[in-house]
Tab-separated table of C-alpha atoms in Angstrom:
chain	number	residue	atom	x	y	z
M	13	UNK	CA	145.431	90.759	-3.090
M	14	UNK	CA	146.139	94.389	-3.959
M	15	UNK	CA	145.592	95.631	-7.392
M	16	UNK	CA	145.892	98.605	-9.678
M	17	UNK	CA	143.859	99.527	-12.746
M	18	UNK	CA	144.373	102.311	-15.337
M	19	UNK	CA	142.439	103.425	-18.133
M	20	UNK	CA	142.800	101.591	-21.434
M	21	UNK	CA	145.362	103.630	-23.717
M	22	UNK	CA	147.048	104.712	-26.086
M	23	UNK	CA	145.678	108.190	-25.285
M	24	UNK	CA	146.574	110.976	-27.965
M	25	UNK	CA	146.177	114.707	-27.032
M	26	UNK	CA	146.664	117.493	-28.931
M	27	UNK	CA	149.091	120.053	-27.269
M	28	UNK	CA	147.920	122.229	-24.633
M	29	UNK	CA	144.907	119.855	-23.997
M	30	UNK	CA	143.683	118.799	-20.577
M	31	UNK	CA	144.770	115.445	-19.394
M	32	UNK	CA	143.074	112.798	-17.276
M	33	UNK	CA	144.598	109.527	-16.657
M	34	UNK	CA	142.376	107.640	-14.685
M	35	UNK	CA	143.402	104.963	-11.915
M	36	UNK	CA	141.655	103.114	-9.184
M	37	UNK	CA	142.740	100.533	-6.623
M	38	UNK	CA	142.126	97.880	-4.604
M	39	UNK	CA	143.927	97.219	-1.481
M	40	UNK	CA	143.289	95.874	2.240
M	41	UNK	CA	144.955	98.498	4.001
M	42	UNK	CA	146.089	102.038	3.670
M	43	UNK	CA	148.448	102.175	0.767
M	44	UNK	CA	150.890	105.030	-0.531
M	45	UNK	CA	149.880	105.994	-4.478
M	46	UNK	CA	152.133	106.740	-6.640
M	47	UNK	CA	152.654	107.761	-10.308
M	48	UNK	CA	155.639	106.896	-12.201
M	49	UNK	CA	156.877	107.917	-15.837
M	50	UNK	CA	158.664	106.435	-18.689
M	51	UNK	CA	160.158	108.132	-21.570
M	52	UNK	CA	161.154	106.418	-24.560
M	53	UNK	CA	163.955	104.112	-23.993
M	54	UNK	CA	164.536	104.798	-20.239
M	55	UNK	CA	163.535	103.299	-17.082
M	56	UNK	CA	160.608	104.559	-15.045
M	57	UNK	CA	160.783	107.891	-12.776
M	58	UNK	CA	158.622	109.070	-9.851
M	59	UNK	CA	156.476	111.394	-11.363
M	60	UNK	CA	154.395	112.178	-7.792
M	61	UNK	CA	153.018	110.672	-4.480
M	62	UNK	CA	150.654	110.795	-1.870
M	63	UNK	CA	150.890	108.791	1.254
M	64	UNK	CA	147.565	109.096	2.973
M	65	UNK	CA	143.891	110.003	2.224
M	66	UNK	CA	142.999	113.509	0.692
M	67	UNK	CA	147.001	114.220	-0.140
M	68	UNK	CA	147.630	115.664	-3.385
M	69	UNK	CA	150.779	114.985	-5.100
M	70	UNK	CA	151.689	117.547	-7.821
M	71	UNK	CA	155.174	117.682	-9.728
M	72	UNK	CA	155.811	119.448	-13.285
M	73	UNK	CA	152.156	120.606	-13.502
M	74	UNK	CA	150.846	117.071	-13.163
M	75	UNK	CA	148.528	116.792	-10.042
M	76	UNK	CA	146.746	113.621	-8.393
M	77	UNK	CA	144.511	113.539	-5.369
M	78	UNK	CA	144.399	110.283	-3.213
M	79	UNK	CA	140.659	109.652	-2.765
M	80	UNK	CA	140.037	106.995	-0.282
M	81	UNK	CA	136.282	107.219	-0.637
M	82	UNK	CA	136.340	106.624	-4.479
M	83	UNK	CA	139.662	104.542	-4.142
M	84	UNK	CA	141.134	106.666	-6.987
M	85	UNK	CA	144.292	108.648	-7.702
M	86	UNK	CA	143.581	109.874	-11.148
M	87	UNK	CA	146.355	112.022	-13.026
M	88	UNK	CA	145.393	115.463	-14.591
M	89	UNK	CA	147.626	118.134	-16.065
M	90	UNK	CA	145.819	121.175	-17.547
M	91	UNK	CA	148.033	121.785	-20.247
M	92	UNK	CA	150.016	119.048	-22.075
M	93	UNK	CA	153.347	119.521	-24.056
M	94	UNK	CA	154.871	117.418	-26.735
M	95	UNK	CA	157.677	116.636	-24.047
M	96	UNK	CA	155.032	114.732	-21.620
M	97	UNK	CA	154.808	111.955	-24.309
M	98	UNK	CA	155.714	109.056	-22.187
M	99	UNK	CA	153.952	105.953	-20.542
M	100	UNK	CA	152.594	106.556	-17.261
M	101	UNK	CA	151.992	104.067	-14.422
M	102	UNK	CA	150.025	104.232	-11.487
M	103	UNK	CA	151.222	101.919	-8.571
M	104	UNK	CA	150.725	101.456	-4.781
M	105	UNK	CA	152.649	100.240	-2.053
M	106	UNK	CA	151.145	98.771	1.190
M	107	UNK	CA	154.662	98.876	2.633
M	108	UNK	CA	156.214	101.709	4.218
M	109	UNK	CA	158.878	102.996	2.160
M	110	UNK	CA	157.078	101.897	-1.102
M	111	UNK	CA	159.390	98.762	-1.156
M	112	UNK	CA	156.927	96.525	-2.953
M	113	UNK	CA	154.963	98.281	-5.700
M	114	UNK	CA	151.923	97.035	-7.626
M	115	UNK	CA	151.725	98.448	-11.111
M	116	UNK	CA	148.843	99.321	-13.257
M	117	UNK	CA	149.026	98.303	-16.797
M	118	UNK	CA	150.293	101.787	-18.010
M	119	UNK	CA	148.863	104.062	-20.316
M	120	UNK	CA	150.993	105.583	-23.267
M	121	UNK	CA	150.381	109.281	-23.909
M	122	UNK	CA	151.317	110.772	-27.184
M	123	UNK	CA	150.959	114.632	-27.535
M	124	UNK	CA	150.935	116.092	-31.172
M	125	UNK	CA	151.867	119.392	-31.724
H	21	UNK	CA	176.981	109.125	-9.001
H	22	UNK	CA	175.864	106.831	-11.856
H	23	UNK	CA	172.507	105.802	-9.785
H	24	UNK	CA	171.264	102.272	-10.821
H	25	UNK	CA	173.156	100.592	-13.643
H	26	UNK	CA	172.096	97.481	-15.784
H	27	UNK	CA	173.686	95.229	-18.176
H	28	UNK	CA	173.449	94.057	-20.627
H	29	UNK	CA	170.579	96.443	-22.649
H	30	UNK	CA	169.896	93.828	-24.871
H	31	UNK	CA	170.116	89.850	-24.783
H	32	UNK	CA	168.906	87.336	-27.496
H	33	UNK	CA	168.885	83.710	-25.819
H	34	UNK	CA	167.506	80.174	-27.427
H	35	UNK	CA	165.573	78.368	-25.111
H	36	UNK	CA	167.440	76.563	-22.634
H	37	UNK	CA	170.460	78.623	-22.275
H	38	UNK	CA	171.397	80.359	-19.267
H	39	UNK	CA	172.461	83.691	-18.548
H	40	UNK	CA	172.554	86.618	-15.521
H	41	UNK	CA	171.298	90.381	-16.063
H	42	UNK	CA	173.336	92.429	-14.018
H	43	UNK	CA	172.186	95.416	-11.404
H	44	UNK	CA	174.446	97.597	-9.664
H	45	UNK	CA	173.671	100.699	-7.462
H	46	UNK	CA	176.177	103.254	-5.908
H	47	UNK	CA	173.890	104.776	-3.375
H	48	UNK	CA	174.499	102.629	-0.683
H	49	UNK	CA	170.732	101.682	-0.930
H	50	UNK	CA	169.528	98.463	0.960
H	51	UNK	CA	166.737	97.614	-0.883
H	52	UNK	CA	166.861	96.255	-4.265
H	53	UNK	CA	164.534	94.505	-6.558
H	54	UNK	CA	163.883	93.380	-9.899
H	55	UNK	CA	160.632	93.647	-12.310
H	56	UNK	CA	159.255	92.617	-15.288
H	57	UNK	CA	157.568	94.438	-17.969
H	58	UNK	CA	155.115	92.961	-20.344
H	59	UNK	CA	152.818	94.621	-22.584
H	60	UNK	CA	149.354	95.462	-20.917
H	61	UNK	CA	150.727	94.161	-17.498
H	62	UNK	CA	152.855	96.731	-16.144
H	63	UNK	CA	155.528	95.967	-13.810
H	64	UNK	CA	155.437	92.691	-11.789
H	65	UNK	CA	158.049	92.115	-9.058
H	66	UNK	CA	160.152	89.313	-9.531
H	67	UNK	CA	162.537	88.868	-6.199
H	68	UNK	CA	163.409	91.450	-3.794
H	69	UNK	CA	166.060	91.913	-1.286
H	70	UNK	CA	166.286	94.094	1.847
H	71	UNK	CA	169.777	94.074	2.774
H	72	UNK	CA	172.901	91.889	1.631
H	73	UNK	CA	172.499	88.238	2.363
H	74	UNK	CA	168.221	88.297	2.284
H	75	UNK	CA	166.542	88.021	-0.426
H	76	UNK	CA	162.493	86.864	-0.991
H	77	UNK	CA	160.220	86.446	-3.650
H	78	UNK	CA	157.659	88.421	-5.503
H	79	UNK	CA	154.786	87.999	-7.578
H	80	UNK	CA	156.649	85.845	-10.567
H	81	UNK	CA	159.718	84.297	-9.205
H	82	UNK	CA	159.640	81.231	-10.983
H	83	UNK	CA	162.199	80.639	-13.375
H	84	UNK	CA	164.460	83.082	-11.846
H	85	UNK	CA	167.327	83.141	-9.096
H	86	UNK	CA	168.766	86.063	-7.295
H	87	UNK	CA	171.670	86.479	-4.522
H	88	UNK	CA	172.715	89.343	-2.872
H	89	UNK	CA	176.338	89.066	-1.602
H	90	UNK	CA	177.117	92.950	-1.543
H	91	UNK	CA	174.882	96.025	-0.910
H	92	UNK	CA	175.601	97.407	-4.656
H	93	UNK	CA	174.756	94.148	-6.672
H	94	UNK	CA	171.868	92.103	-7.045
H	95	UNK	CA	172.194	89.914	-10.181
H	96	UNK	CA	169.139	88.128	-11.784
H	97	UNK	CA	169.682	84.215	-12.900
H	98	UNK	CA	167.973	82.784	-15.714
H	99	UNK	CA	169.096	79.264	-15.539
H	100	UNK	CA	167.142	78.009	-18.378
H	101	UNK	CA	165.347	80.440	-20.310
H	102	UNK	CA	162.112	80.073	-21.799
H	103	UNK	CA	160.056	82.106	-24.558
H	104	UNK	CA	157.829	83.061	-21.428
H	105	UNK	CA	160.751	85.073	-20.241
H	106	UNK	CA	160.867	87.160	-23.079
H	107	UNK	CA	160.308	90.830	-21.280
H	108	UNK	CA	161.960	93.981	-20.381
H	109	UNK	CA	163.494	93.553	-16.909
H	110	UNK	CA	163.963	96.545	-14.440
H	111	UNK	CA	166.483	96.778	-11.564
H	112	UNK	CA	165.365	99.083	-8.642
H	113	UNK	CA	166.626	100.413	-5.406
H	114	UNK	CA	165.743	102.503	-2.583
H	115	UNK	CA	167.034	103.406	0.976
H	116	UNK	CA	165.799	101.206	3.989
H	117	UNK	CA	162.063	102.247	5.072
H	118	UNK	CA	162.646	100.944	8.459
H	119	UNK	CA	165.226	104.149	9.223
H	120	UNK	CA	164.321	106.948	6.763
H	121	UNK	CA	160.425	106.558	6.620
H	122	UNK	CA	158.997	106.639	2.991
H	123	UNK	CA	161.417	106.447	0.276
H	124	UNK	CA	161.332	106.573	-3.632
H	125	UNK	CA	162.524	103.712	-5.841
H	126	UNK	CA	165.097	104.561	-8.185
H	127	UNK	CA	164.610	102.466	-11.648
H	128	UNK	CA	167.638	101.369	-13.796
H	129	UNK	CA	167.361	101.564	-17.757
H	130	UNK	CA	166.478	98.341	-18.283
H	131	UNK	CA	167.327	95.072	-20.134
H	132	UNK	CA	165.459	93.838	-23.136
H	133	UNK	CA	165.499	90.075	-23.104
H	134	UNK	CA	164.367	88.003	-26.114
H	135	UNK	CA	163.875	84.256	-25.737
H	136	UNK	CA	163.763	82.277	-29.146
């Protein structure tokens, strides 16, 4: 079945550092790919998405590119802030409309001032 | 517009007790779902519904029941709680994909359940 694998956490960085969180997937078809973020004590929020190969999703300074050849969707940000501290989830959906999401295990990110 | 709401926020049960986790949304979304979040495992789909009166099983449905009598509400029932059901439960909703193409899922704040 479909699966998503994220880099192991936790990840701790200093403010203004460059961030990469790796995400690879296994799917039978052509899934849509997502990054969700969970701030402490809250539910998940959609951070960005890409629905076809070579699409780049971006939001709040974060970017991820849908790479079909490497089945990857790595999350990047050029300069992280303390407010970016959260848990980040990579997810996919084979179904149009993102209705049945398959999540990775999550990566906890802590940014120190 | 409250979005997706869940009650209670926290709950402690004893093994064998039953309870219902409540989920409601005021966005007129047709699709609703329940996930559980466990450390190191991400979120896993328990049950979902594509509209009132229609439900189906997700990846980990055992031990849970759902019903969808209205568009707004999608309660999750634990008939006989077990320690393995200790988790954080999230409800989510989204508009119908059939009519509206790609859609984002909106998540509630979660219910933290402990079964002793």
